[in-house]
Tab-separated table of C-alpha atoms in Angstrom:
chain	number	residue	atom	x	y	z
A	1	UNK	CA	-155.436	-92.640	86.295
A	2	UNK	CA	-158.853	-92.781	86.654
A	3	UNK	CA	-160.504	-89.320	87.128
A	4	UNK	CA	-164.683	-89.453	87.495
A	5	UNK	CA	-165.947	-86.726	88.963
A	6	UNK	CA	-166.514	-83.240	86.450
A	7	UNK	CA	-166.005	-78.998	87.938
A	8	UNK	CA	-166.194	-76.288	85.727
A	9	UNK	CA	-167.023	-72.578	86.495
A	10	UNK	CA	-170.278	-72.277	86.071
A	11	UNK	CA	-171.901	-70.172	87.849
A	12	UNK	CA	-175.710	-69.906	87.195
A	13	UNK	CA	-175.569	-71.105	84.659
A	14	UNK	CA	-172.427	-68.176	83.157
A	15	UNK	CA	-169.246	-69.502	82.585
A	16	UNK	CA	-166.246	-67.452	84.693
A	17	UNK	CA	-163.689	-66.501	82.929
A	18	UNK	CA	-162.061	-64.380	85.412
A	19	UNK	CA	-158.314	-65.478	86.255
A	20	UNK	CA	-158.859	-64.611	89.939
A	21	UNK	CA	-161.520	-67.168	89.933
A	22	UNK	CA	-159.933	-69.767	88.792
A	23	UNK	CA	-157.341	-70.088	90.935
A	24	UNK	CA	-159.509	-69.618	94.230
A	25	UNK	CA	-161.867	-72.363	93.100
A	26	UNK	CA	-159.178	-74.648	92.633
A	27	UNK	CA	-157.182	-73.679	95.929
A	28	UNK	CA	-161.026	-73.754	96.798
A	29	UNK	CA	-161.142	-77.353	95.886
A	30	UNK	CA	-158.810	-78.457	97.173
A	31	UNK	CA	-159.093	-77.404	100.593
A	32	UNK	CA	-162.656	-78.651	100.971
A	33	UNK	CA	-164.311	-80.685	98.141
A	34	UNK	CA	-164.211	-84.792	99.118
A	35	UNK	CA	-165.983	-87.285	97.015
A	36	UNK	CA	-165.519	-90.570	97.601
A	37	UNK	CA	-163.285	-90.575	92.688
A	38	UNK	CA	-161.040	-87.765	91.759
A	39	UNK	CA	-161.684	-84.401	90.408
A	40	UNK	CA	-160.734	-83.190	87.018
A	41	UNK	CA	-161.585	-79.114	86.734
A	42	UNK	CA	-160.180	-78.256	83.084
A	43	UNK	CA	-160.452	-74.449	83.059
A	44	UNK	CA	-159.515	-72.019	80.431
A	45	UNK	CA	-159.656	-67.683	81.481
A	46	UNK	CA	-159.194	-64.031	79.983
A	47	UNK	CA	-156.004	-62.646	80.114
A	48	UNK	CA	-153.528	-62.933	83.676
A	49	UNK	CA	-150.030	-62.938	84.930
A	50	UNK	CA	-149.891	-65.405	87.482
A	51	UNK	CA	-146.665	-64.556	89.080
A	52	UNK	CA	-145.096	-67.383	92.437
A	53	UNK	CA	-145.525	-67.565	95.677
A	54	UNK	CA	-141.865	-65.586	96.958
A	55	UNK	CA	-141.005	-63.662	93.071
A	56	UNK	CA	-141.234	-59.506	93.549
A	57	UNK	CA	-144.345	-58.287	90.810
A	58	UNK	CA	-142.044	-55.166	90.121
A	59	UNK	CA	-138.885	-56.966	88.587
A	60	UNK	CA	-141.297	-59.819	86.710
A	61	UNK	CA	-143.841	-58.006	84.473
A	62	UNK	CA	-144.368	-55.135	82.265
A	63	UNK	CA	-146.489	-52.700	85.000
A	64	UNK	CA	-147.840	-50.379	81.700
A	65	UNK	CA	-148.792	-53.142	79.672
A	66	UNK	CA	-150.148	-55.244	81.963
A	67	UNK	CA	-153.200	-50.926	83.055
A	68	UNK	CA	-152.582	-51.013	79.100
A	69	UNK	CA	-154.356	-53.429	78.466
A	70	UNK	CA	-156.275	-54.788	81.088
A	71	UNK	CA	-154.417	-57.949	82.167
A	72	UNK	CA	-155.386	-59.424	85.459
A	73	UNK	CA	-151.716	-60.088	88.323
A	74	UNK	CA	-152.879	-62.782	90.756
A	75	UNK	CA	-150.099	-64.304	93.028
A	76	UNK	CA	-150.732	-67.979	93.631
A	77	UNK	CA	-149.967	-70.074	96.620
A	78	UNK	CA	-146.828	-72.355	95.482
A	79	UNK	CA	-143.597	-71.836	93.961
A	80	UNK	CA	-142.709	-70.889	90.023
A	81	UNK	CA	-142.499	-68.476	87.854
A	82	UNK	CA	-143.675	-65.802	86.158
A	83	UNK	CA	-146.614	-66.871	83.227
A	84	UNK	CA	-148.821	-65.642	81.404
A	85	UNK	CA	-152.320	-67.924	81.354
A	86	UNK	CA	-154.934	-66.763	78.476
A	87	UNK	CA	-157.689	-67.835	76.180
A	88	UNK	CA	-155.484	-69.889	74.124
A	89	UNK	CA	-155.096	-71.961	76.321
A	90	UNK	CA	-157.080	-75.098	78.331
A	91	UNK	CA	-155.308	-75.662	81.408
A	92	UNK	CA	-156.517	-79.021	83.174
A	93	UNK	CA	-155.999	-79.380	87.313
A	94	UNK	CA	-157.182	-82.693	88.565
A	95	UNK	CA	-156.559	-83.562	91.904
A	96	UNK	CA	-157.114	-87.759	92.826
A	97	UNK	CA	-155.867	-90.285	95.792
A	98	UNK	CA	-152.915	-90.629	96.332
A	99	UNK	CA	-152.567	-94.576	95.525
A	100	UNK	CA	-152.827	-94.007	92.365
A	101	UNK	CA	-148.446	-94.225	92.515
A	102	UNK	CA	-149.200	-90.029	89.347
A	103	UNK	CA	-147.495	-88.371	92.175
A	104	UNK	CA	-144.321	-86.778	90.473
A	105	UNK	CA	-144.729	-89.678	87.714
A	106	UNK	CA	-144.771	-86.709	84.876
A	107	UNK	CA	-145.264	-89.548	82.424
A	108	UNK	CA	-147.891	-91.258	83.532
A	109	UNK	CA	-150.120	-88.060	84.168
A	110	UNK	CA	-149.118	-87.087	80.751
A	111	UNK	CA	-150.257	-90.832	79.232
A	112	UNK	CA	-153.547	-90.022	78.963
A	113	UNK	CA	-153.066	-86.470	77.636
A	114	UNK	CA	-151.049	-87.970	74.620
A	115	UNK	CA	-154.088	-90.155	74.121
A	116	UNK	CA	-156.253	-88.156	73.644
A	117	UNK	CA	-153.983	-85.701	71.442
A	118	UNK	CA	-153.492	-88.144	69.342
A	119	UNK	CA	-156.962	-88.962	68.375
A	120	UNK	CA	-157.614	-85.328	67.881
A	121	UNK	CA	-154.698	-85.777	65.006
A	122	UNK	CA	-151.905	-84.299	67.541
A	123	UNK	CA	-149.063	-86.297	65.622
A	124	UNK	CA	-145.303	-86.578	67.696
A	125	UNK	CA	-146.414	-85.790	70.781
A	126	UNK	CA	-143.959	-86.958	73.559
A	127	UNK	CA	-142.931	-85.922	77.294
A	128	UNK	CA	-140.348	-84.453	77.652
A	129	UNK	CA	-138.071	-83.698	80.349
A	130	UNK	CA	-139.508	-82.985	83.474
A	131	UNK	CA	-142.435	-81.961	82.991
A	132	UNK	CA	-143.149	-80.872	79.268
A	133	UNK	CA	-144.988	-82.094	76.271
A	134	UNK	CA	-143.572	-81.107	72.901
A	135	UNK	CA	-143.788	-81.984	69.348
A	136	UNK	CA	-140.673	-82.355	67.301
A	137	UNK	CA	-138.915	-80.850	70.215
A	138	UNK	CA	-141.473	-78.026	70.974
A	139	UNK	CA	-143.097	-77.239	73.323
A	140	UNK	CA	-146.993	-77.207	73.766
A	141	UNK	CA	-147.508	-78.013	77.347
A	142	UNK	CA	-145.927	-77.765	80.232
A	143	UNK	CA	-147.008	-79.546	83.734
A	144	UNK	CA	-147.504	-79.363	87.411
A	145	UNK	CA	-148.039	-81.316	91.083
A	146	UNK	CA	-148.132	-81.058	94.437
A	147	UNK	CA	-149.633	-82.860	97.685
A	148	UNK	CA	-152.939	-81.374	99.060
A	149	UNK	CA	-154.844	-82.490	101.860
A	150	UNK	CA	-153.196	-86.077	101.413
A	151	UNK	CA	-154.264	-86.587	97.707
A	152	UNK	CA	-152.688	-85.240	94.047
A	153	UNK	CA	-152.873	-81.742	92.855
A	154	UNK	CA	-151.503	-81.144	89.443
A	155	UNK	CA	-152.478	-79.923	85.949
A	156	UNK	CA	-151.160	-78.707	82.880
A	157	UNK	CA	-151.392	-76.956	79.955
A	158	UNK	CA	-152.727	-77.011	76.550
A	159	UNK	CA	-151.631	-74.063	74.069
A	160	UNK	CA	-154.550	-74.354	71.546
A	161	UNK	CA	-153.089	-70.415	70.235
A	162	UNK	CA	-149.971	-68.432	71.836
A	163	UNK	CA	-149.659	-65.005	71.985
A	164	UNK	CA	-146.318	-64.558	71.860
A	165	UNK	CA	-146.267	-60.529	71.580
A	166	UNK	CA	-147.841	-60.815	74.321
A	167	UNK	CA	-146.357	-63.379	76.435
A	168	UNK	CA	-142.736	-61.462	75.655
A	169	UNK	CA	-143.747	-57.781	76.329
A	170	UNK	CA	-146.107	-58.737	79.656
A	171	UNK	CA	-142.690	-61.210	81.131
A	172	UNK	CA	-140.790	-58.284	80.621
A	173	UNK	CA	-140.132	-55.441	83.183
A	174	UNK	CA	-140.434	-52.101	82.041
A	175	UNK	CA	-140.129	-53.067	77.839
A	176	UNK	CA	-141.060	-50.339	75.956
A	177	UNK	CA	-140.603	-52.225	72.976
A	178	UNK	CA	-141.542	-56.119	72.420
A	179	UNK	CA	-137.803	-57.012	70.917
A	180	UNK	CA	-137.130	-58.926	67.262
A	181	UNK	CA	-135.470	-61.513	68.835
A	182	UNK	CA	-137.180	-61.465	71.745
A	183	UNK	CA	-140.763	-63.174	70.163
A	184	UNK	CA	-138.307	-65.615	67.962
A	185	UNK	CA	-136.758	-67.167	71.081
A	186	UNK	CA	-140.173	-67.495	71.967
A	187	UNK	CA	-140.795	-68.647	68.480
A	188	UNK	CA	-138.426	-71.155	68.492
A	189	UNK	CA	-139.801	-72.809	71.443
A	190	UNK	CA	-143.161	-73.052	71.551
A	191	UNK	CA	-145.521	-74.445	69.183
A	192	UNK	CA	-150.236	-74.393	68.334
A	193	UNK	CA	-151.613	-77.529	69.249
A	194	UNK	CA	-154.157	-75.795	66.564
A	195	UNK	CA	-151.763	-76.338	63.439
A	196	UNK	CA	-151.199	-79.889	64.609
A	197	UNK	CA	-154.837	-80.779	64.648
A	198	UNK	CA	-156.774	-82.806	61.874
A	199	UNK	CA	-158.361	-81.155	59.528
A	200	UNK	CA	-161.956	-81.304	61.404
A	201	UNK	CA	-161.157	-79.332	64.662
A	202	UNK	CA	-158.767	-76.775	63.086
A	203	UNK	CA	-161.674	-74.300	63.570
A	204	UNK	CA	-162.759	-74.947	67.051
A	205	UNK	CA	-162.988	-72.515	69.596
A	206	UNK	CA	-160.972	-72.451	73.529
A	207	UNK	CA	-164.646	-73.669	74.675
A	208	UNK	CA	-164.583	-76.284	71.512
A	209	UNK	CA	-161.032	-77.564	72.576
A	210	UNK	CA	-161.662	-77.647	76.044
A	211	UNK	CA	-165.085	-79.783	75.406
A	212	UNK	CA	-163.250	-82.350	72.911
A	213	UNK	CA	-160.214	-82.982	75.971
A	214	UNK	CA	-162.517	-83.421	78.486
A	215	UNK	CA	-164.839	-85.592	76.338
A	216	UNK	CA	-161.482	-87.520	75.375
A	217	UNK	CA	-159.646	-87.668	78.901
A	218	UNK	CA	-162.873	-89.448	80.576
A	219	UNK	CA	-164.038	-91.678	77.697
A	220	UNK	CA	-167.765	-90.665	77.137
A	221	UNK	CA	-169.417	-89.245	73.944
A	222	UNK	CA	-170.980	-86.112	74.713
A	223	UNK	CA	-169.644	-83.733	77.762
A	224	UNK	CA	-173.337	-83.890	78.832
A	225	UNK	CA	-172.243	-87.874	79.851
A	226	UNK	CA	-169.582	-86.520	81.998
A	227	UNK	CA	-170.586	-87.239	86.024
A	228	UNK	CA	-170.012	-83.859	87.758
A	229	UNK	CA	-169.922	-82.111	90.659
A	230	UNK	CA	-171.618	-78.039	90.883
A	231	UNK	CA	-170.254	-76.059	92.880
A	232	UNK	CA	-173.084	-74.709	95.735
A	233	UNK	CA	-174.082	-71.447	96.343
A	234	UNK	CA	-172.171	-72.268	99.999
A	235	UNK	CA	-169.126	-73.571	97.669
A	236	UNK	CA	-169.819	-69.699	95.306
A	237	UNK	CA	-170.230	-67.899	98.085
A	238	UNK	CA	-166.300	-69.200	100.436
A	239	UNK	CA	-165.071	-68.560	96.779
A	240	UNK	CA	-165.811	-64.890	96.814
A	241	UNK	CA	-163.983	-64.280	100.105
A	242	UNK	CA	-160.691	-66.065	98.705
A	243	UNK	CA	-161.297	-63.770	95.523
A	244	UNK	CA	-161.805	-60.380	97.906
A	245	UNK	CA	-159.492	-61.118	100.511
A	246	UNK	CA	-156.666	-63.025	98.638
A	247	UNK	CA	-156.522	-62.777	94.883
A	248	UNK	CA	-158.078	-59.575	94.325
A	249	UNK	CA	-156.091	-58.147	96.837
A	250	UNK	CA	-153.383	-55.439	96.517
A	251	UNK	CA	-151.760	-56.635	99.665
A	252	UNK	CA	-151.715	-59.902	98.210
A	253	UNK	CA	-150.327	-59.878	94.571
A	254	UNK	CA	-148.485	-56.349	94.902
A	255	UNK	CA	-147.638	-55.683	98.230
A	256	UNK	CA	-145.716	-59.883	99.342
A	257	UNK	CA	-143.096	-58.544	97.157
A	258	UNK	CA	-139.643	-58.712	99.151
A	259	UNK	CA	-138.105	-55.257	99.594
A	260	UNK	CA	-135.873	-53.739	96.531
A	261	UNK	CA	-134.691	-50.458	95.711
A	262	UNK	CA	-134.483	-48.285	92.480
A	263	UNK	CA	-132.973	-44.805	91.303
A	264	UNK	CA	-135.098	-43.351	88.606
A	265	UNK	CA	-133.989	-39.562	86.741
A	266	UNK	CA	-135.381	-37.794	83.945
A	267	UNK	CA	-135.665	-33.663	82.743
A	268	UNK	CA	-139.115	-33.112	83.859
A	269	UNK	CA	-141.213	-29.685	83.131
A	270	UNK	CA	-139.103	-28.056	86.411
A	271	UNK	CA	-135.281	-29.539	85.903
A	272	UNK	CA	-133.028	-32.975	86.393
A	273	UNK	CA	-134.834	-35.302	88.725
A	274	UNK	CA	-133.542	-38.304	90.451
A	275	UNK	CA	-135.663	-40.134	92.755
A	276	UNK	CA	-134.289	-43.279	94.813
A	277	UNK	CA	-137.019	-45.482	96.443
A	278	UNK	CA	-136.709	-48.887	98.696
A	279	UNK	CA	-140.340	-50.279	97.964
A	280	UNK	CA	-141.017	-52.756	100.756
A	281	UNK	CA	-144.371	-54.692	101.099
A	282	UNK	CA	-145.527	-53.098	98.121
A	283	UNK	CA	-144.822	-49.770	99.872
A	284	UNK	CA	-142.515	-46.808	99.885
A	285	UNK	CA	-140.024	-47.428	102.787
A	286	UNK	CA	-137.695	-44.877	101.871
A	287	UNK	CA	-137.253	-41.979	100.086
A	288	UNK	CA	-134.578	-39.136	98.192
A	289	UNK	CA	-134.598	-36.813	95.792
A	290	UNK	CA	-132.179	-34.693	93.688
A	291	UNK	CA	-132.412	-32.732	91.381
A	292	UNK	CA	-131.436	-29.254	89.692
A	293	UNK	CA	-134.799	-27.829	89.552
A	294	UNK	CA	-135.156	-24.003	92.074
A	295	UNK	CA	-137.886	-25.052	94.424
A	296	UNK	CA	-138.211	-23.272	98.135
A	297	UNK	CA	-139.433	-25.398	100.240
A	298	UNK	CA	-137.098	-27.938	102.339
A	299	UNK	CA	-137.532	-31.608	100.056
A	300	UNK	CA	-137.752	-33.330	103.230
A	301	UNK	CA	-141.013	-33.258	103.010
A	302	UNK	CA	-141.746	-34.366	99.865
A	303	UNK	CA	-139.451	-37.107	100.780
A	304	UNK	CA	-141.155	-38.218	103.948
A	305	UNK	CA	-145.083	-38.020	102.197
A	306	UNK	CA	-143.931	-40.351	99.857
A	307	UNK	CA	-143.108	-42.818	102.579
A	308	UNK	CA	-146.255	-45.563	103.028
A	309	UNK	CA	-147.737	-45.166	99.555
A	310	UNK	CA	-148.363	-47.316	97.736
A	311	UNK	CA	-146.364	-47.806	94.205
A	312	UNK	CA	-149.492	-47.309	92.300
A	313	UNK	CA	-150.575	-44.878	90.096
A	314	UNK	CA	-153.397	-44.010	91.525
A	315	UNK	CA	-152.455	-43.522	95.210
A	316	UNK	CA	-148.976	-42.190	93.756
A	317	UNK	CA	-151.208	-39.329	92.085
A	318	UNK	CA	-153.479	-38.834	95.583
A	319	UNK	CA	-150.081	-37.972	97.541
A	320	UNK	CA	-148.424	-36.134	95.137
A	321	UNK	CA	-151.984	-33.552	94.519
A	322	UNK	CA	-151.910	-32.977	98.170
A	323	UNK	CA	-149.087	-31.327	97.742
A	324	UNK	CA	-147.949	-27.660	97.207
A	325	UNK	CA	-145.185	-29.660	94.032
A	326	UNK	CA	-144.687	-25.711	92.731
A	327	UNK	CA	-143.746	-24.469	96.139
A	328	UNK	CA	-141.262	-28.086	96.405
A	329	UNK	CA	-139.842	-28.210	93.049
A	330	UNK	CA	-140.882	-24.685	90.507
A	331	UNK	CA	-143.529	-25.496	88.623
A	332	UNK	CA	-144.385	-29.466	88.086
A	333	UNK	CA	-147.255	-31.178	87.919
A	334	UNK	CA	-147.947	-34.909	89.629
A	335	UNK	CA	-148.246	-36.515	87.166
A	336	UNK	CA	-145.256	-36.277	85.810
A	337	UNK	CA	-143.461	-37.085	89.300
A	338	UNK	CA	-145.607	-40.255	89.426
A	339	UNK	CA	-144.387	-41.170	85.578
A	340	UNK	CA	-141.107	-41.261	86.727
A	341	UNK	CA	-141.834	-42.970	90.175
A	342	UNK	CA	-143.450	-46.139	88.061
A	343	UNK	CA	-141.185	-46.499	84.812
């Protein structure tokens, strides 16, 4: 396929590595940028977890790990599963006319990729299954494509490096530790491109690898020779709106999760507390609290107060701190009950 225009996330000379912006930029370009040739927009970003449009964030990721490592969670507009995307991978997205014949043809999509990797010293790389690239049976890339406004929109990842521990930890909800068998499982199925590159490329940075792929993909000697579309101030203004209203909006990322229920119990300072919750739109819809604590007030007051509260640490703490928990439970800190709800 012939791709002529290059779009990169440069804003006022700065490379934007925010994962929410990477997604918003793709969506904006799909819907608003129509040029006389195809478009390629490669990027790498700071760690983010992308979940599919119809997934339940709470059941797909380890929220404690996300918060501890300051990893962004973003819900995309398309289906599919949860993935960890970080600066160890270069992601190459493209928009090409429908008549290129690439739609649904992953073999054709990957042909220039395989050629580019071969030129960088990577051997034995081939398309496998429906939409993967593998080296000696181990995955180094996964791809996807769809139709968007009469064009083929697709992309694939190129795993230069892999943080296996993070991949295993973040995509397993409520995981208290990384199980060695999980790590071994991932390691048995994936490999890094770095270990297969020619010696002169072994120590490339992700940014340098991105530029190498661009040059190979576009058959140019210098990235400066690429035919670029530079995002305008108005383009960035609209991308800002997408990020604010959608991809960094709690209601989109978490509130879109389907209804679910769960139960937690633990021995707290006031005694044993058993709490059952029904969550709808990321907020507590129903709540029942039981236990052997010695409270004086009607626990139904606490149950009612929690309704409508987002399942977010700060909001739960704020709501619980507004109540006289000692009256309802005996000696109890708001943070204890919040930790139990989020455990």
